[in-house]
CSV table of C-alpha atoms and ligand atoms in Angstrom, one decimal:
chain,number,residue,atom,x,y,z
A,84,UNK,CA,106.2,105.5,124.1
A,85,UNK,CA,109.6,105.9,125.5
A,86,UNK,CA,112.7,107.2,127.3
A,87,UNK,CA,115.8,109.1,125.5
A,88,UNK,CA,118.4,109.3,127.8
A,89,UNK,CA,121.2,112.2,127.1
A,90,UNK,CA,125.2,111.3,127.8
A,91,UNK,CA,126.8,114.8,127.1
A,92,UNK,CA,130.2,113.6,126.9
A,93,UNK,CA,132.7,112.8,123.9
A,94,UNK,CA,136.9,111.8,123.6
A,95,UNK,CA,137.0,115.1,121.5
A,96,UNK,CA,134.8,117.2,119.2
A,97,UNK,CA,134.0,116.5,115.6
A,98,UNK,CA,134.6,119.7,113.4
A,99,UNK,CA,131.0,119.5,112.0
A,100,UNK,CA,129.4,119.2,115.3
A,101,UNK,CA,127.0,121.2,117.4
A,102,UNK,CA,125.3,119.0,119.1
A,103,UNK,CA,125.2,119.2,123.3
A,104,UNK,CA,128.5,117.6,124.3
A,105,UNK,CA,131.7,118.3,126.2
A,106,UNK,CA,135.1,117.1,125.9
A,107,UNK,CA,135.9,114.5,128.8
A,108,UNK,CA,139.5,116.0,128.8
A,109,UNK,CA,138.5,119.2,129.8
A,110,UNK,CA,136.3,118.1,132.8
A,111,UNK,CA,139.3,117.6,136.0
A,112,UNK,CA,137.9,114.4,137.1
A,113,UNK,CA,135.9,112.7,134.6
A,114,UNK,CA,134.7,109.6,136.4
A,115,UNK,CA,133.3,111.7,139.7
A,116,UNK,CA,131.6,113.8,136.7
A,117,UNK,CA,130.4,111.1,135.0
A,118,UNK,CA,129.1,109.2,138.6
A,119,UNK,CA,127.4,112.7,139.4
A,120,UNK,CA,126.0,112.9,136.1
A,121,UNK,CA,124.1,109.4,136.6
A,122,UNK,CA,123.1,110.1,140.2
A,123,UNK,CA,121.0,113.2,138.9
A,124,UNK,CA,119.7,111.3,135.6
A,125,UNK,CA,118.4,108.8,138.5
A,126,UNK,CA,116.9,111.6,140.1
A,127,UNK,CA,115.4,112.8,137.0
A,128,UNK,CA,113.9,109.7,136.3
A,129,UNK,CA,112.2,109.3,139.4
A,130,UNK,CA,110.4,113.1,139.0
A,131,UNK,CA,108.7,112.3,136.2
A,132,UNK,CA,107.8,108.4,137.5
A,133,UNK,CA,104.4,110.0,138.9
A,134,UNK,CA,103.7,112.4,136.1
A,135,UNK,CA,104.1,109.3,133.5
A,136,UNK,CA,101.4,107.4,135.4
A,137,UNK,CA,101.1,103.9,134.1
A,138,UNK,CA,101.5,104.2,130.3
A,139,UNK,CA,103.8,101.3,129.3
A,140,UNK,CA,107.0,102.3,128.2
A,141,UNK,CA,108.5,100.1,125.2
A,142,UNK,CA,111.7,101.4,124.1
A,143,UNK,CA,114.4,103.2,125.4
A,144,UNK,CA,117.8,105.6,123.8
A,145,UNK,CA,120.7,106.2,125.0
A,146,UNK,CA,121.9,108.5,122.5
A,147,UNK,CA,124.6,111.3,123.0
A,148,UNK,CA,127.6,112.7,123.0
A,149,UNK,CA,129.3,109.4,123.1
A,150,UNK,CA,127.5,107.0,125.8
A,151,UNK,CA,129.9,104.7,125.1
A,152,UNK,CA,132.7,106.4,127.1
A,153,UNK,CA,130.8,106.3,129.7
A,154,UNK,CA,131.9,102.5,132.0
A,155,UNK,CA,129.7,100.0,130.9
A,156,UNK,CA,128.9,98.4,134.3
A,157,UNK,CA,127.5,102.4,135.4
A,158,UNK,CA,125.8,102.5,132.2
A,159,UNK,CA,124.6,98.9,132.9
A,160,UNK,CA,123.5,99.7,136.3
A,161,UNK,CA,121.8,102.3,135.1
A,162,UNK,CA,119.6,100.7,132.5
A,163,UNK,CA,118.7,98.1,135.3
A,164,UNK,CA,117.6,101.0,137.7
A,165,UNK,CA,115.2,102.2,134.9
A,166,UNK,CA,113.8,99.3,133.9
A,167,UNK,CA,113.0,98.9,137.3
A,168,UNK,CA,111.8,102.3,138.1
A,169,UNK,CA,109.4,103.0,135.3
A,170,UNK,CA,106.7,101.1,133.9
A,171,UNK,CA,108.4,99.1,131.0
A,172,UNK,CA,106.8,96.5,128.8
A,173,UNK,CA,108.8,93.1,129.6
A,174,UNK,CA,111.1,93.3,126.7
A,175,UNK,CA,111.5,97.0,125.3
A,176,UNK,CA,113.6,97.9,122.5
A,177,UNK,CA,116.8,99.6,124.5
A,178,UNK,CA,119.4,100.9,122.1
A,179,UNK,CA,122.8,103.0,122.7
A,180,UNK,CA,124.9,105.1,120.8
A,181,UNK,CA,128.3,103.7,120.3
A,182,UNK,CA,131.5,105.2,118.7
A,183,UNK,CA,133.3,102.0,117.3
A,184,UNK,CA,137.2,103.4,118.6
A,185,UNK,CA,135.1,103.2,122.5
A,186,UNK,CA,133.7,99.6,122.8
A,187,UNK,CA,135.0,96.6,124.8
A,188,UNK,CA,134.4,93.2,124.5
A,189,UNK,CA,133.2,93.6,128.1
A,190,UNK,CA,131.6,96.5,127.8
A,191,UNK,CA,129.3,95.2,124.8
A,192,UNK,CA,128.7,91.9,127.5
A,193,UNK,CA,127.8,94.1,130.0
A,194,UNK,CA,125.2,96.1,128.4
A,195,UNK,CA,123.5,93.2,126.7
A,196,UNK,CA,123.4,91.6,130.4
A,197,UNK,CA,120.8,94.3,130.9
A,198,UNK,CA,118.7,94.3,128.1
A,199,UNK,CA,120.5,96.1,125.5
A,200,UNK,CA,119.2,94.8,122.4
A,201,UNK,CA,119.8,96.9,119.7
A,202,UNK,CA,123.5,99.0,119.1
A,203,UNK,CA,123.9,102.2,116.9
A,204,UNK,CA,127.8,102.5,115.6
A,205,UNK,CA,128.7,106.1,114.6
A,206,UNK,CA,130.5,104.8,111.4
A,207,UNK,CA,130.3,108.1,108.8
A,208,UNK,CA,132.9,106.5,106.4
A,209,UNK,CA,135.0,103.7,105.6
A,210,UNK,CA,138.0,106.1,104.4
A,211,UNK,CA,140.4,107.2,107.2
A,212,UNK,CA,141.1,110.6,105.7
A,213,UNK,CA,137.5,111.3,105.5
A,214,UNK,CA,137.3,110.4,109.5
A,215,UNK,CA,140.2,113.0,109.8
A,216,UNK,CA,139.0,115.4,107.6
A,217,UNK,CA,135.9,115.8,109.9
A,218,UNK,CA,138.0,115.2,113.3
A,219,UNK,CA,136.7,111.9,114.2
A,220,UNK,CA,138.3,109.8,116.5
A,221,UNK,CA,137.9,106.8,115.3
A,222,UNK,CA,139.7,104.5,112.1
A,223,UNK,CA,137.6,102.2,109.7
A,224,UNK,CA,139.1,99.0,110.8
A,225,UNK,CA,137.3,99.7,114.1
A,226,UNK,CA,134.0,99.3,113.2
A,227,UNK,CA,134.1,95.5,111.9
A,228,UNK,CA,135.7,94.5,114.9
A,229,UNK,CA,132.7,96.7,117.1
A,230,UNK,CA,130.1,94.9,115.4
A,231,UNK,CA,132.1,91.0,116.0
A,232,UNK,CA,132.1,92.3,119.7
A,233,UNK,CA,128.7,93.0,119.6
A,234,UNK,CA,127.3,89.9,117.8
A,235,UNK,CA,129.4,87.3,120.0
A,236,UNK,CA,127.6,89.3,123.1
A,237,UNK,CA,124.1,88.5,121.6
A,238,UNK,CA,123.3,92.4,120.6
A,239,UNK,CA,122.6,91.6,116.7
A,240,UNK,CA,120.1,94.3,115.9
A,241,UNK,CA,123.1,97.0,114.3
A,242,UNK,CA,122.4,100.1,112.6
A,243,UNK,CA,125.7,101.9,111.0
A,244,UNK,CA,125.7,105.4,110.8
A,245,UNK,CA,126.5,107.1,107.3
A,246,UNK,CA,127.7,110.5,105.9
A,247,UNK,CA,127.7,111.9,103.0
A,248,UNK,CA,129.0,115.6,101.4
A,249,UNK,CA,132.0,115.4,103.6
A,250,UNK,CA,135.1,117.5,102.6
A,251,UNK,CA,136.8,116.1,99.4
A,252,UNK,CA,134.7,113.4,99.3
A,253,UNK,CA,134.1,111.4,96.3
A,254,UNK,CA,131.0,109.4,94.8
A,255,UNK,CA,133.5,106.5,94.4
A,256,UNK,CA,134.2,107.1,98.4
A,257,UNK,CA,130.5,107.2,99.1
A,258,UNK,CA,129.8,103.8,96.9
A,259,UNK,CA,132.4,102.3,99.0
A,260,UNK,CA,131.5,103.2,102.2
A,261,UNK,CA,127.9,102.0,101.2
A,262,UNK,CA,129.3,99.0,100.3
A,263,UNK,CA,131.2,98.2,103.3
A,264,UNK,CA,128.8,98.9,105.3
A,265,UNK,CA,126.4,95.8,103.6
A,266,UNK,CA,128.9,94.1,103.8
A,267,UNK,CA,128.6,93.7,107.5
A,268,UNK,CA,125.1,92.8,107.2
A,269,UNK,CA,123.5,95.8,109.4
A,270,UNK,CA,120.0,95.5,110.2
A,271,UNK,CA,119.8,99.1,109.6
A,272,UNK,CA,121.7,101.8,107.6
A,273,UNK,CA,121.3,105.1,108.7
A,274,UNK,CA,122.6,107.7,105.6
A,275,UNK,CA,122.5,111.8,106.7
A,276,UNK,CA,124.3,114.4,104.7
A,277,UNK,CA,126.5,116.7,106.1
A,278,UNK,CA,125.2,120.0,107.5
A,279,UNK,CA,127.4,122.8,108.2
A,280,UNK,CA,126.2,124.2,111.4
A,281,UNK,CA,127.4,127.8,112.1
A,282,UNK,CA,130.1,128.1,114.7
A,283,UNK,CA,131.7,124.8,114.1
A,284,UNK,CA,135.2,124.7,112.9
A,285,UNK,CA,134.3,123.0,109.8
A,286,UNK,CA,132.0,126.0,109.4
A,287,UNK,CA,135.2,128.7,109.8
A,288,UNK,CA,137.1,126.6,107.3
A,289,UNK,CA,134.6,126.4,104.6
A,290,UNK,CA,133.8,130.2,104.7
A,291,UNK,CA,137.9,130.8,104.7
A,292,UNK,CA,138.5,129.1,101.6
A,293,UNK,CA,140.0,126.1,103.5
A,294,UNK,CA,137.8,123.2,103.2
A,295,UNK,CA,135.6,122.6,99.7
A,296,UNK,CA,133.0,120.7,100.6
A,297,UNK,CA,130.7,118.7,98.1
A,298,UNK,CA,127.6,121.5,96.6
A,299,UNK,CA,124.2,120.6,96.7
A,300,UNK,CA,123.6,118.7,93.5
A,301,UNK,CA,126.7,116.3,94.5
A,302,UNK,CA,124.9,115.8,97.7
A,303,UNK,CA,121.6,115.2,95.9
A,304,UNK,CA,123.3,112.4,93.5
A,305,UNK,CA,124.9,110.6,96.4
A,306,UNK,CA,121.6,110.6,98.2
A,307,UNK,CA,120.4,109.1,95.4
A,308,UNK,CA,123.2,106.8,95.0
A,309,UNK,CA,122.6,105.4,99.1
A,310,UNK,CA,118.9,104.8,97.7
A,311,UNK,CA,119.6,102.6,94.5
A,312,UNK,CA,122.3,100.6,96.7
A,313,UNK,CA,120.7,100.2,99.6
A,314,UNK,CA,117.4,99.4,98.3
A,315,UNK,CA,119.7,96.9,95.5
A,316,UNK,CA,120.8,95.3,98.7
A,317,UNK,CA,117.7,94.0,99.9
A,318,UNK,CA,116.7,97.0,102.5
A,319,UNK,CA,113.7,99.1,103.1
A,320,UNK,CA,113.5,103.0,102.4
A,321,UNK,CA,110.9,103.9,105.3
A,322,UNK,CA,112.1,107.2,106.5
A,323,UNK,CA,114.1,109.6,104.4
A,324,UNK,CA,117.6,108.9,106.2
A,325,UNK,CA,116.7,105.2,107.3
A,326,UNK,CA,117.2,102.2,105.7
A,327,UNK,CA,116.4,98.6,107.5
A,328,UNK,CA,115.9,94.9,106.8
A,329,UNK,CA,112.5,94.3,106.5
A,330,UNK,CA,111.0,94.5,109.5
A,331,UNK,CA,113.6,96.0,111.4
A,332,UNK,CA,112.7,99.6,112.2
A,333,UNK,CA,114.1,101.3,114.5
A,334,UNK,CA,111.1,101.5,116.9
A,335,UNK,CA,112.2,104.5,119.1
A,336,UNK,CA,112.9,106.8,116.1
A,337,UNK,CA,109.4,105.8,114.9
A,338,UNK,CA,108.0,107.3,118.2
A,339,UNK,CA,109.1,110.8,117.3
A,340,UNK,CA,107.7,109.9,113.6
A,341,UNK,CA,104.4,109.2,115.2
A,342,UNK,CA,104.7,112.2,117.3
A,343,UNK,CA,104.3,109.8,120.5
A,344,UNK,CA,105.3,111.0,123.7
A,345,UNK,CA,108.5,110.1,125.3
A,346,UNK,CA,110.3,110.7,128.8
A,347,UNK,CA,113.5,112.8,128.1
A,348,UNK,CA,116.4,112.7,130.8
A,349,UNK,CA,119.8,114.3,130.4
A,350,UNK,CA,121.4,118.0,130.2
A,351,UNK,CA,119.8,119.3,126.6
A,352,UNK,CA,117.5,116.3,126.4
A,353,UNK,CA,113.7,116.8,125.0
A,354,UNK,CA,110.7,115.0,126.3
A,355,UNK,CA,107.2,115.4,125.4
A,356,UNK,CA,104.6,114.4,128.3
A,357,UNK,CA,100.8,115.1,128.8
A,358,UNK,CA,101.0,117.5,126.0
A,359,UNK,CA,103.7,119.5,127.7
A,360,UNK,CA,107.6,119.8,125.7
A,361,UNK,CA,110.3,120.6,127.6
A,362,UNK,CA,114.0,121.4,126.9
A,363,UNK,CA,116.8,120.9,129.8
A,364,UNK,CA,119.1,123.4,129.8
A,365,UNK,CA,122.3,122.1,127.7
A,366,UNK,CA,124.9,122.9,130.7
A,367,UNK,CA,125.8,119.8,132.7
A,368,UNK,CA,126.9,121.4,136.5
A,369,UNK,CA,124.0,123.3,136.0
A,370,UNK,CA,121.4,120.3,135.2
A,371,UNK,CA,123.1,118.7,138.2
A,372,UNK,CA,123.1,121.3,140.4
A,373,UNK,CA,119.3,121.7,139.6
A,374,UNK,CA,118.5,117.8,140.8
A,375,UNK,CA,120.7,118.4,143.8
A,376,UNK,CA,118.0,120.4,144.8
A,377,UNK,CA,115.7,117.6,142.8
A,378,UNK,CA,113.9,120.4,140.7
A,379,UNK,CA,114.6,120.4,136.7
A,380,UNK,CA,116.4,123.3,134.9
A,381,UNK,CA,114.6,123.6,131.4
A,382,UNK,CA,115.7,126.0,129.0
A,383,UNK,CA,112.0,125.4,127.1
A,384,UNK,CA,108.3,124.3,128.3
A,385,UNK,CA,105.3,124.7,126.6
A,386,UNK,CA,102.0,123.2,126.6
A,387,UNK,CA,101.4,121.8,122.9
A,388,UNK,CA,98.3,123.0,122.0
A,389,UNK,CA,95.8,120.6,119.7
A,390,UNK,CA,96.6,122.8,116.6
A,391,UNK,CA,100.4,122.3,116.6
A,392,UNK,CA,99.8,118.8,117.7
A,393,UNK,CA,98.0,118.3,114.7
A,394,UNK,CA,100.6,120.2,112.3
A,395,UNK,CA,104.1,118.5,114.0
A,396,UNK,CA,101.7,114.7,113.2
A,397,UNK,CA,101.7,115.8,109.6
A,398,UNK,CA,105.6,117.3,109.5
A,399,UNK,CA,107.4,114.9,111.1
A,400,UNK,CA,104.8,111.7,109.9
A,401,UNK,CA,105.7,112.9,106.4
A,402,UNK,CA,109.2,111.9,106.7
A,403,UNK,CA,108.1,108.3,106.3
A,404,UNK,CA,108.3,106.7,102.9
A,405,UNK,CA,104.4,105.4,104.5
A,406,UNK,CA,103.0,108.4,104.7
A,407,UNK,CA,100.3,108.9,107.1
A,408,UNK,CA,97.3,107.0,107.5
A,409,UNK,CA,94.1,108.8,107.2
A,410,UNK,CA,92.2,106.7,109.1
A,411,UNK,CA,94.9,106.5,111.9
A,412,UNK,CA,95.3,110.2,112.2
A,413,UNK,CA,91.3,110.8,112.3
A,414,UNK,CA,90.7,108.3,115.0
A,415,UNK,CA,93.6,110.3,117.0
A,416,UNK,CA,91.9,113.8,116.3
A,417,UNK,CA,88.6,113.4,115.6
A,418,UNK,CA,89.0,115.4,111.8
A,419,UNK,CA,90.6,113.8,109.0
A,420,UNK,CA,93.9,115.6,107.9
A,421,UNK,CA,91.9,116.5,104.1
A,422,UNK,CA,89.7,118.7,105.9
A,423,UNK,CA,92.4,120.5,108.2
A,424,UNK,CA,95.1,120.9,105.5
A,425,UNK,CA,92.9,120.8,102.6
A,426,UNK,CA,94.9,124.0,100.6
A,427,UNK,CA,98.0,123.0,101.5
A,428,UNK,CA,97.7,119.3,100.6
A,429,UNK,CA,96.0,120.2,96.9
A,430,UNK,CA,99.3,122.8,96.5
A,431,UNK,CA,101.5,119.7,97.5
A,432,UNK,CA,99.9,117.3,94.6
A,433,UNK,CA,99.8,120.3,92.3
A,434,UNK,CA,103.6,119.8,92.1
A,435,UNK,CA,103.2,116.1,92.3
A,436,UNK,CA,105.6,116.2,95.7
A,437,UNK,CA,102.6,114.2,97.8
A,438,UNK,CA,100.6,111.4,96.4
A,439,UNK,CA,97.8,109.4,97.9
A,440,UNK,CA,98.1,105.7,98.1
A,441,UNK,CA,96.2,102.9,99.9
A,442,UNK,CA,94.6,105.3,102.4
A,443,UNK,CA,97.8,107.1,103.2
A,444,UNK,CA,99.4,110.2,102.2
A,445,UNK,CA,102.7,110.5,101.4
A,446,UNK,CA,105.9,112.5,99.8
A,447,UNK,CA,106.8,111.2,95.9
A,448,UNK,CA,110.4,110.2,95.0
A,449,UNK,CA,110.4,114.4,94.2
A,450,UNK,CA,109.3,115.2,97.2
A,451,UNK,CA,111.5,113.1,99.2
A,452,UNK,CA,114.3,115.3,97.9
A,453,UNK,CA,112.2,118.3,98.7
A,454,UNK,CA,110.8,117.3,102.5
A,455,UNK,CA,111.6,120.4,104.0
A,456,UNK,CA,109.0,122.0,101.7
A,457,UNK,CA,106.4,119.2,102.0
A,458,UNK,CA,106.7,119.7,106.0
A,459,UNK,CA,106.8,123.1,106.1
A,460,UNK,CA,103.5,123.1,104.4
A,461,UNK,CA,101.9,121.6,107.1
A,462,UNK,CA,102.6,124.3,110.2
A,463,UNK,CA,99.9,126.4,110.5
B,681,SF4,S1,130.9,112.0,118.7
B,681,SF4,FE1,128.9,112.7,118.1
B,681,SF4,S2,128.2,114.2,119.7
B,681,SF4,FE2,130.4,113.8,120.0
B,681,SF4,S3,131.4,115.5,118.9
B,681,SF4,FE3,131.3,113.8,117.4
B,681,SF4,S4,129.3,114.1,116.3
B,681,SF4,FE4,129.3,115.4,118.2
C-alpha cells in the first residue's frame, strides 16, 4: 500500500498529451503557485491520516506533470513531512518523475537526502527530431548526464521511459533508442506506444493530413522488437509495458497490479481507500481553494462494491506476464476466480489468449498483444 502524489505542472505541453497538467508559464507567479500547491497537498495528507488508520505504508510516487520543476528542497521538504505524517515502513520505495532537461546536480542530492530511492526519466527517444516532433522539451544528450547526476547522489534504482509509433518514426529509430537506453544500464525500461488522445494537437494534425504516424501492425512489430531486445539484454517481461533487472520491480506500480489500496493526493489524483475511489477534481485553484476550507473537491467517489473488486483484481492482475495466483486471489475473496469467471475464462483458452501455469493464470504471448480483450472479459 501507498501514496501517489500529483505535481500538475510542466515547462510546456507535449502534442500527444492529455494528461492533468498546466503550463508553469501561463500561471503569473509560479513559485507562490507552486508553495500553495504544497501547503494544500500537506493539508490533504493530513485528512486522510485518520481514515488510513495504521496500515503501513511502503512506497510512495511522485508522478506528474513534471515534479521535477518543482524546487527540490520544497519537494524534499515535502517528502520529509510525509514520511513523518503517515505511517510508513522504515525504508519505503519513494520514486519521482523526472524530465532529464529539469534535474540538478543539487536537486538529485537533495531528494535522495530524503529518501528518494528510485528515479523515473521521461526519456521517449534517443533521436532529437523525434523529441520535436512530439513537442518535448528535452534533447537526448540530457538524459545520460540525468542518470550520472543521479548515480553520483546515491539514487541508482532508474527506470527510462520509452515510446514507440511516434511520427516518422522508424524500426531502425526504435532499435536504437532501445539500445541506448541498455546502454545506461537502467534497472527498469518502461516501453508504451503512442496513443492519440482526442483534442491534443498531435490529434488535429494527424486527422489534417499533417503528421503520419506509424499504423497498428508497425506498432505491433516494434512492440515486439522492445520484447526480443529487452529480454536479449538480460531483463524481465513482468507487466505488458515493463521491463526490469531481475528483481527490480517497480513496487508501487505493482500496487495498482494487485489492486491494493493507495492514498492519492494532488488536483486529478486517484486514491483507493476502505473500498471507497475517489477522483479530485483536475483544476488546481479549485483543489486549493477546496483545502483552504480543508474539505476535498472530487470530481468521482464511489464505494467499490465486492463484485467490481473482484473483476478490476482480474483486469488489471492480468497485465502481469505472472498472471494471477489462484490461491492468492481465493484467500482474498473467499471463491476462487474458476468458479466466478468460469465462461469467460474457458472463451479466453478457447482462443489460446490465457493459459494456466504453476497455479496461476495468465495472458499467452497472443494475448499479450490482445490485453484489452483478455481484461475486458473479466468486467461483469
Ligand atoms: S511532460 Fe508529461 S505530463 Fe507534461 S505535457 Fe509532457 S507528457 Fe504531459
Amino acid at each position: 500500500m501507498g501514496v501517489y502524489v500529483h505535481i500538475p505542472f510542466c515547462a510546456q505541453k507535449c502534442y500527444y498529451c492529455d494528461f492533468h497538467s498546466v503550463v508553469v508559464s501561463d500561471e503569473e507567479d509560479f513559485s507562490e503557485v507552486a508553495g500553495n500547491y504544497l501547503v494544500s497537498l500537506r493539508q490533504e495528507a493530513r485528512y486522510y491520516r485518520p481514515l488510513w488508520g495504521e496500515r503501513p505504508l511502503r512506497t510512495i510516487f511522485i508522478g506528474g506533470g513534471t515534479p521535477s520543476l518543482l524546487p527540490p528542497r520544497d519537494l524534499a521538504a515535502f517528502v520529509g513531512f510525509l514520511r513523518e505524517e503517515l505511517p510508513f515502513v522504515s525504508e519505503p520505495e519513494i520514486s519521482i518523475e523526472i524530465n532529464p532537461h529539469s534535474l540538478t546536480r543539487k536537486g538529485a542530492q537533495a531528494l535522495s537526502m530524503v529518501g528518494v530511492n528510485r528515479a523515473s526519466l521521461g526519456v521517449q527517444a534517443f533521436q532529437d527530431y523525434l523529441l520535436e516532433a512530439i513537442g518535448r522539451i528535452h534533447r537526448s544528450e540530457q538524459v545520460e548526464g540525468s542518470v550520472a547526476m543521479l548515480r553520483e547522489a546515491g539514487i541508482g534504482n532508474i527506470n527510462l521511459d520509452l515510446m514507440f509509433g511516434l511520427p516518422s518514426q522508424s524500426s531502425q529509430d526504435w532499435v536504437s533508442t532501445l539500445q541506448s537506453a541498455i546502454a545506461l544500464r537502467p534497472t527498469h525500461i518502461s516501453c508504451y506506444g503512442l496513443i492519440l488522445e482526442g483534442g491534443t494537437p498531435l490529434e488535429r494534425w494527424v486527422s489534417e493530413g499533417l503528421v503520419d504516424l506509424p499504423g497498428d501492425d508497425d506498432q505491433a512489430e516494434m512492440f515486439q522488437m522492445a520484447c526480443r531486445i529487452l529480454l536479449g539484454a538480460g531483463y524481465e517481461h513482468y507487466e505488458i509495458s515493463n521491463f526490469c533487472r531481475p528483481g527490480w520491480q517497480c513496487k508501487h506500480n505493482l500496487l495498482y497490479w494487485n489492486n491494493r489500496s493507495f492514498i492519492g493526493l494532488g488536483s486529478g489524483a486517484t486514491g483507493y481507500i476502505s473500498g471507497f475511489r475517489y477522483k479530485n477534481a483536475s483544476d488546481i485553484q479549485r483543489y486549493m481553494e477546496s483545502w483552504d476550507k480543508g474539505v476535498p473537491f472530487y470530481e468521482d467517489f464511489a464505494k467499490v462494491s465486492l463484485e467490481q473488486e473482484m473483476d478490476e483484481t482480474m483486469m488489471v492482475g492480468m497485465r502481469l506476464l505472472q498472471g494471477i495466483n489462484e490461491a492468492d486471489f481465493r484467500s482474498r475473496y473467499q471463491v476462487g476466480f474458476g468458479e466466478v469467471y468460469r465462461e469467460a475464462i474457458e472463451n479466453l483458452l478457447a482462443r489460446g489468449l490465457v493459459e494456466y501455469a504453476a497455479g496461476h493464470l495468465r495472458v499467452t504471448r497472443q494475448g499479450l498483444f490482445l490485453e484489452n480483450q483478455v481484461s475486458g472479459a473479466f468486467l461483469r
